[in-house]
Amino acid sequence: MKKRLFNQWLLALTASLSLLVALPVQAADEAPDALINRLTKEALDTIQADKAVQAGDVSRIIALVDEQVMPHLNFQRMTASAVGPAWRQASPEQRKRLEAEFKTLLVRTYAGAMSQAKNLSFNVKPLRAAADDKEVIVRTLITGRGDPVQLDYRLEKTPGVGAGWKIYNLNVLGVWLVDTYRSQFAQEINAKGLDGLIATLSERNKSNAAANAKPAKG
């Protein structure tokens, strides 16, 4: 049972990452639920068409993240929330390192499972939000292998004309991604400080890189 739940969690999180890979630049003024609905459909096309992504090619996935994902995430907010109160004491250089290592951790951790995101379907639930809300939750349901999996997105409306909505957290099977990392990071910070957390993330990323260092299937 635990193994099946973990596989479902990983599958859903992989699907969320693959959805983000498909984010286009023109999604400025869409309603948040319409945005997620369109992006999920485009994500499936990306997975089906890109053999390197299917094979878990980390360099390809990182390139897609840099080009297409980062403009549509509030990644600084994600990182700051994961680091917790210690973020306020972090120097500009430490913040830069934390963001870079955290991004690498997320991408490399799930790159090897990207091929599992094929043959999935998504259902975006009706949005429960007021017209002037600046933060919303878009709830979706993933169906494919096994039982349906709930996947929710927290989005914020960024200021400025055409700035649009940005994702800053994901909920998979009732667990918010950033909150999960916050508890892990807090232990490292309490034991080793911010530089210790950065060193730990760097080492973990090196281990993940070595594990994923294999030729992509063409």
Tab-separated table of C-alpha atoms in Angstrom:
chain	number	residue	atom	x	y	z
A	1	MET	CA	0.000	0.000	0.000
A	2	LYS	CA	2.755	2.464	0.965
A	3	LYS	CA	4.660	1.685	-2.218
A	4	ARG	CA	1.542	2.263	-4.335
A	5	LEU	CA	0.841	5.591	-2.625
A	6	PHE	CA	4.447	6.667	-3.147
A	7	ASN	CA	4.260	5.742	-6.826
A	8	GLN	CA	1.034	7.722	-7.184
A	9	TRP	CA	2.622	10.700	-5.437
A	10	LEU	CA	5.695	10.546	-7.675
A	11	LEU	CA	3.533	10.157	-10.779
A	12	ALA	CA	1.424	13.177	-9.876
A	13	LEU	CA	4.441	15.291	-9.046
A	14	THR	CA	6.104	14.220	-12.275
A	15	ALA	CA	2.965	15.231	-14.143
A	16	SER	CA	3.034	18.621	-12.464
A	17	LEU	CA	6.648	19.139	-13.471
A	18	SER	CA	5.929	18.071	-17.034
A	19	LEU	CA	2.988	20.480	-17.086
A	20	LEU	CA	5.337	23.287	-16.114
A	21	VAL	CA	7.743	22.325	-18.874
A	22	ALA	CA	4.992	23.128	-21.368
A	23	LEU	CA	4.292	26.612	-20.025
A	24	PRO	CA	4.127	29.131	-22.884
A	25	VAL	CA	5.121	32.776	-22.660
A	26	GLN	CA	1.765	34.204	-23.740
A	27	ALA	CA	-0.266	33.110	-20.691
A	28	ALA	CA	-0.528	36.638	-19.260
A	29	ASP	CA	-4.214	37.482	-18.799
A	30	GLU	CA	-5.976	34.134	-18.590
A	31	ALA	CA	-8.023	33.171	-15.577
A	32	PRO	CA	-5.973	30.829	-13.364
A	33	ASP	CA	-8.172	27.771	-13.915
A	34	ALA	CA	-8.252	28.378	-17.679
A	35	LEU	CA	-4.485	28.718	-17.635
A	36	ILE	CA	-3.953	25.414	-15.828
A	37	ASN	CA	-6.506	23.673	-18.058
A	38	ARG	CA	-4.758	24.787	-21.248
A	39	LEU	CA	-1.291	24.047	-19.940
A	40	THR	CA	-2.160	20.499	-18.921
A	41	LYS	CA	-3.271	19.747	-22.473
A	42	GLU	CA	-0.143	21.286	-23.968
A	43	ALA	CA	2.009	19.355	-21.497
A	44	LEU	CA	0.743	16.038	-22.827
A	45	ASP	CA	1.705	17.093	-26.343
A	46	THR	CA	5.189	18.028	-25.129
A	47	ILE	CA	5.698	14.663	-23.441
A	48	GLN	CA	4.483	12.771	-26.501
A	49	ALA	CA	6.635	14.743	-28.937
A	50	ASP	CA	9.930	15.145	-27.078
A	51	LYS	CA	11.839	11.867	-26.900
A	52	ALA	CA	14.567	13.400	-24.729
A	53	VAL	CA	12.021	14.445	-22.101
A	54	GLN	CA	10.432	10.990	-22.215
A	55	ALA	CA	13.837	9.454	-21.571
A	56	GLY	CA	14.485	11.720	-18.583
A	57	ASP	CA	17.302	13.652	-20.275
A	58	VAL	CA	18.253	16.026	-17.440
A	59	SER	CA	20.094	18.535	-19.623
A	60	ARG	CA	17.070	18.814	-21.925
A	61	ILE	CA	14.657	19.207	-19.025
A	62	ILE	CA	16.838	21.855	-17.356
A	63	ALA	CA	17.001	23.788	-20.625
A	64	LEU	CA	13.211	23.697	-20.916
A	65	VAL	CA	12.852	24.828	-17.304
A	66	ASP	CA	15.177	27.790	-17.823
A	67	GLU	CA	13.484	28.842	-21.056
A	68	GLN	CA	9.817	28.203	-20.327
A	69	VAL	CA	9.180	27.478	-16.650
A	70	MET	CA	11.000	30.114	-14.643
A	71	PRO	CA	9.114	33.102	-16.097
A	72	HIS	CA	5.854	31.536	-14.859
A	73	LEU	CA	6.923	30.565	-11.340
A	74	ASN	CA	7.513	32.781	-8.360
A	75	PHE	CA	10.534	30.675	-7.603
A	76	GLN	CA	12.016	33.145	-5.160
A	77	ARG	CA	8.843	32.857	-3.090
A	78	MET	CA	8.985	29.060	-3.316
A	79	THR	CA	12.590	29.030	-2.139
A	80	ALA	CA	12.034	31.610	0.610
A	81	SER	CA	9.056	29.649	1.912
A	82	ALA	CA	11.005	26.392	1.867
A	83	VAL	CA	13.939	27.953	3.724
A	84	GLY	CA	11.638	29.586	6.272
A	85	PRO	CA	12.562	32.388	8.710
A	86	ALA	CA	16.282	31.968	8.010
A	87	TRP	CA	15.691	33.431	4.527
A	88	ARG	CA	15.488	36.909	6.077
A	89	GLN	CA	19.039	36.559	7.415
A	90	ALA	CA	20.444	35.144	4.170
A	91	SER	CA	22.865	37.290	2.190
A	92	PRO	CA	22.172	38.013	-1.501
A	93	GLU	CA	24.805	35.426	-2.445
A	94	GLN	CA	23.289	32.811	-0.140
A	95	ARG	CA	19.831	33.464	-1.584
A	96	LYS	CA	21.185	33.084	-5.100
A	97	ARG	CA	22.845	29.776	-4.194
A	98	LEU	CA	19.741	28.493	-2.415
A	99	GLU	CA	17.500	29.252	-5.399
A	100	ALA	CA	19.922	27.592	-7.813
A	101	GLU	CA	20.396	24.468	-5.713
A	102	PHE	CA	16.678	24.154	-4.924
A	103	LYS	CA	15.764	24.422	-8.604
A	104	THR	CA	18.363	21.814	-9.519
A	105	LEU	CA	17.119	19.540	-6.755
A	106	LEU	CA	13.519	19.647	-7.982
A	107	VAL	CA	14.404	19.113	-11.630
A	108	ARG	CA	16.961	16.351	-11.102
A	109	THR	CA	14.890	14.516	-8.519
A	110	TYR	CA	12.003	13.958	-10.928
A	111	ALA	CA	13.731	14.032	-14.313
A	112	GLY	CA	14.187	10.269	-14.325
A	113	ALA	CA	10.431	9.768	-13.921
A	114	MET	CA	9.307	12.054	-16.739
A	115	SER	CA	8.486	9.128	-19.021
A	116	GLN	CA	5.783	8.066	-16.549
A	117	ALA	CA	3.790	11.195	-17.368
A	118	LYS	CA	2.616	9.727	-20.675
A	119	ASN	CA	-0.960	8.562	-21.210
A	120	LEU	CA	-2.452	10.687	-18.431
A	121	SER	CA	-5.622	12.756	-18.482
A	122	PHE	CA	-6.454	15.805	-16.384
A	123	ASN	CA	-9.672	17.259	-15.029
A	124	VAL	CA	-9.563	20.854	-13.762
A	125	LYS	CA	-12.221	21.437	-11.130
A	126	PRO	CA	-14.378	24.600	-11.062
A	127	LEU	CA	-12.535	27.505	-9.475
A	128	ARG	CA	-13.831	28.751	-6.135
A	129	ALA	CA	-12.575	32.311	-5.953
A	130	ALA	CA	-13.768	35.905	-6.118
A	131	ALA	CA	-12.977	38.026	-9.133
A	132	ASP	CA	-10.621	40.262	-7.138
A	133	ASP	CA	-8.715	37.482	-5.355
A	134	LYS	CA	-4.947	37.819	-5.647
A	135	GLU	CA	-4.192	34.244	-4.583
A	136	VAL	CA	-6.146	31.138	-5.575
A	137	ILE	CA	-5.976	27.361	-5.517
A	138	VAL	CA	-6.672	25.509	-8.756
A	139	ARG	CA	-7.606	21.895	-8.072
A	140	THR	CA	-7.099	19.141	-10.627
A	141	LEU	CA	-7.509	15.389	-10.787
A	142	ILE	CA	-5.099	13.152	-12.672
A	143	THR	CA	-6.248	9.845	-14.092
A	144	GLY	CA	-4.101	7.216	-15.713
A	145	ARG	CA	-2.346	4.404	-13.935
A	146	GLY	CA	-3.998	3.329	-10.694
A	147	ASP	CA	-6.394	5.431	-8.672
A	148	PRO	CA	-7.083	9.094	-9.546
A	149	VAL	CA	-4.617	11.491	-7.927
A	150	GLN	CA	-5.428	14.985	-6.674
A	151	LEU	CA	-2.977	17.689	-7.733
A	152	ASP	CA	-3.549	21.297	-6.687
A	153	TYR	CA	-1.734	24.510	-7.581
A	154	ARG	CA	-1.377	27.703	-5.565
A	155	LEU	CA	-1.140	30.728	-7.829
A	156	GLU	CA	-0.719	34.437	-7.179
A	157	LYS	CA	-1.687	37.373	-9.381
A	158	THR	CA	1.438	39.406	-9.975
A	159	PRO	CA	1.188	43.194	-10.227
A	160	GLY	CA	1.390	45.035	-13.515
A	161	VAL	CA	-0.546	44.871	-16.755
A	162	GLY	CA	-0.129	41.503	-18.450
A	163	ALA	CA	1.949	40.073	-15.611
A	164	GLY	CA	-0.524	37.234	-15.127
A	165	TRP	CA	-0.673	34.393	-12.636
A	166	LYS	CA	2.356	32.589	-11.225
A	167	ILE	CA	2.547	29.206	-9.511
A	168	TYR	CA	4.263	29.131	-6.130
A	169	ASN	CA	3.295	25.786	-4.587
A	170	LEU	CA	1.955	22.325	-5.481
A	171	ASN	CA	-0.186	19.938	-3.452
A	172	VAL	CA	0.144	16.228	-4.251
A	173	LEU	CA	-2.081	13.776	-2.369
A	174	GLY	CA	-2.730	16.346	0.341
A	175	VAL	CA	0.895	17.356	0.865
A	176	TRP	CA	2.170	20.796	-0.165
A	177	LEU	CA	5.557	20.451	-1.840
A	178	VAL	CA	7.163	23.574	-0.371
A	179	ASP	CA	5.940	22.710	3.144
A	180	THR	CA	7.550	19.284	2.871
A	181	TYR	CA	10.902	20.781	1.986
A	182	ARG	CA	10.562	23.424	4.729
A	183	SER	CA	10.577	20.764	7.429
A	184	GLN	CA	13.617	19.086	5.863
A	185	PHE	CA	15.494	22.345	5.420
A	186	ALA	CA	14.734	23.468	8.977
A	187	GLN	CA	16.569	20.454	10.364
A	188	GLU	CA	19.626	21.219	8.239
A	189	ILE	CA	19.596	24.917	9.149
A	190	ASN	CA	19.259	24.185	12.865
A	191	ALA	CA	22.164	21.751	12.716
A	192	LYS	CA	24.498	23.413	10.215
A	193	GLY	CA	23.221	26.900	9.357
A	194	LEU	CA	22.416	28.284	5.920
A	195	ASP	CA	25.823	27.441	4.465
A	196	GLY	CA	25.366	23.902	5.738
A	197	LEU	CA	22.004	23.668	3.972
A	198	ILE	CA	23.560	24.923	0.750
A	199	ALA	CA	26.350	22.360	1.045
A	200	THR	CA	23.844	19.572	1.704
A	201	LEU	CA	21.739	20.532	-1.316
A	202	SER	CA	24.839	20.725	-3.475
A	203	GLU	CA	25.933	17.252	-2.420
A	204	ARG	CA	22.450	15.843	-2.985
A	205	ASN	CA	22.365	17.373	-6.455
A	206	LYS	CA	25.736	15.858	-7.276
A	207	SER	CA	24.455	12.444	-6.166
A	208	ASN	CA	21.305	12.835	-8.261
A	209	ALA	CA	23.388	13.933	-11.244
A	210	ALA	CA	25.542	10.825	-10.948
A	211	ALA	CA	22.455	8.610	-10.667
A	212	ASN	CA	20.904	10.191	-13.768
A	213	ALA	CA	24.155	10.231	-15.759
A	214	LYS	CA	23.157	7.819	-18.484
A	215	PRO	CA	22.524	8.290	-22.221
A	216	ALA	CA	19.009	9.390	-23.181
A	217	LYS	CA	17.072	6.905	-25.282
A	218	GLY	CA	16.380	8.291	-28.724
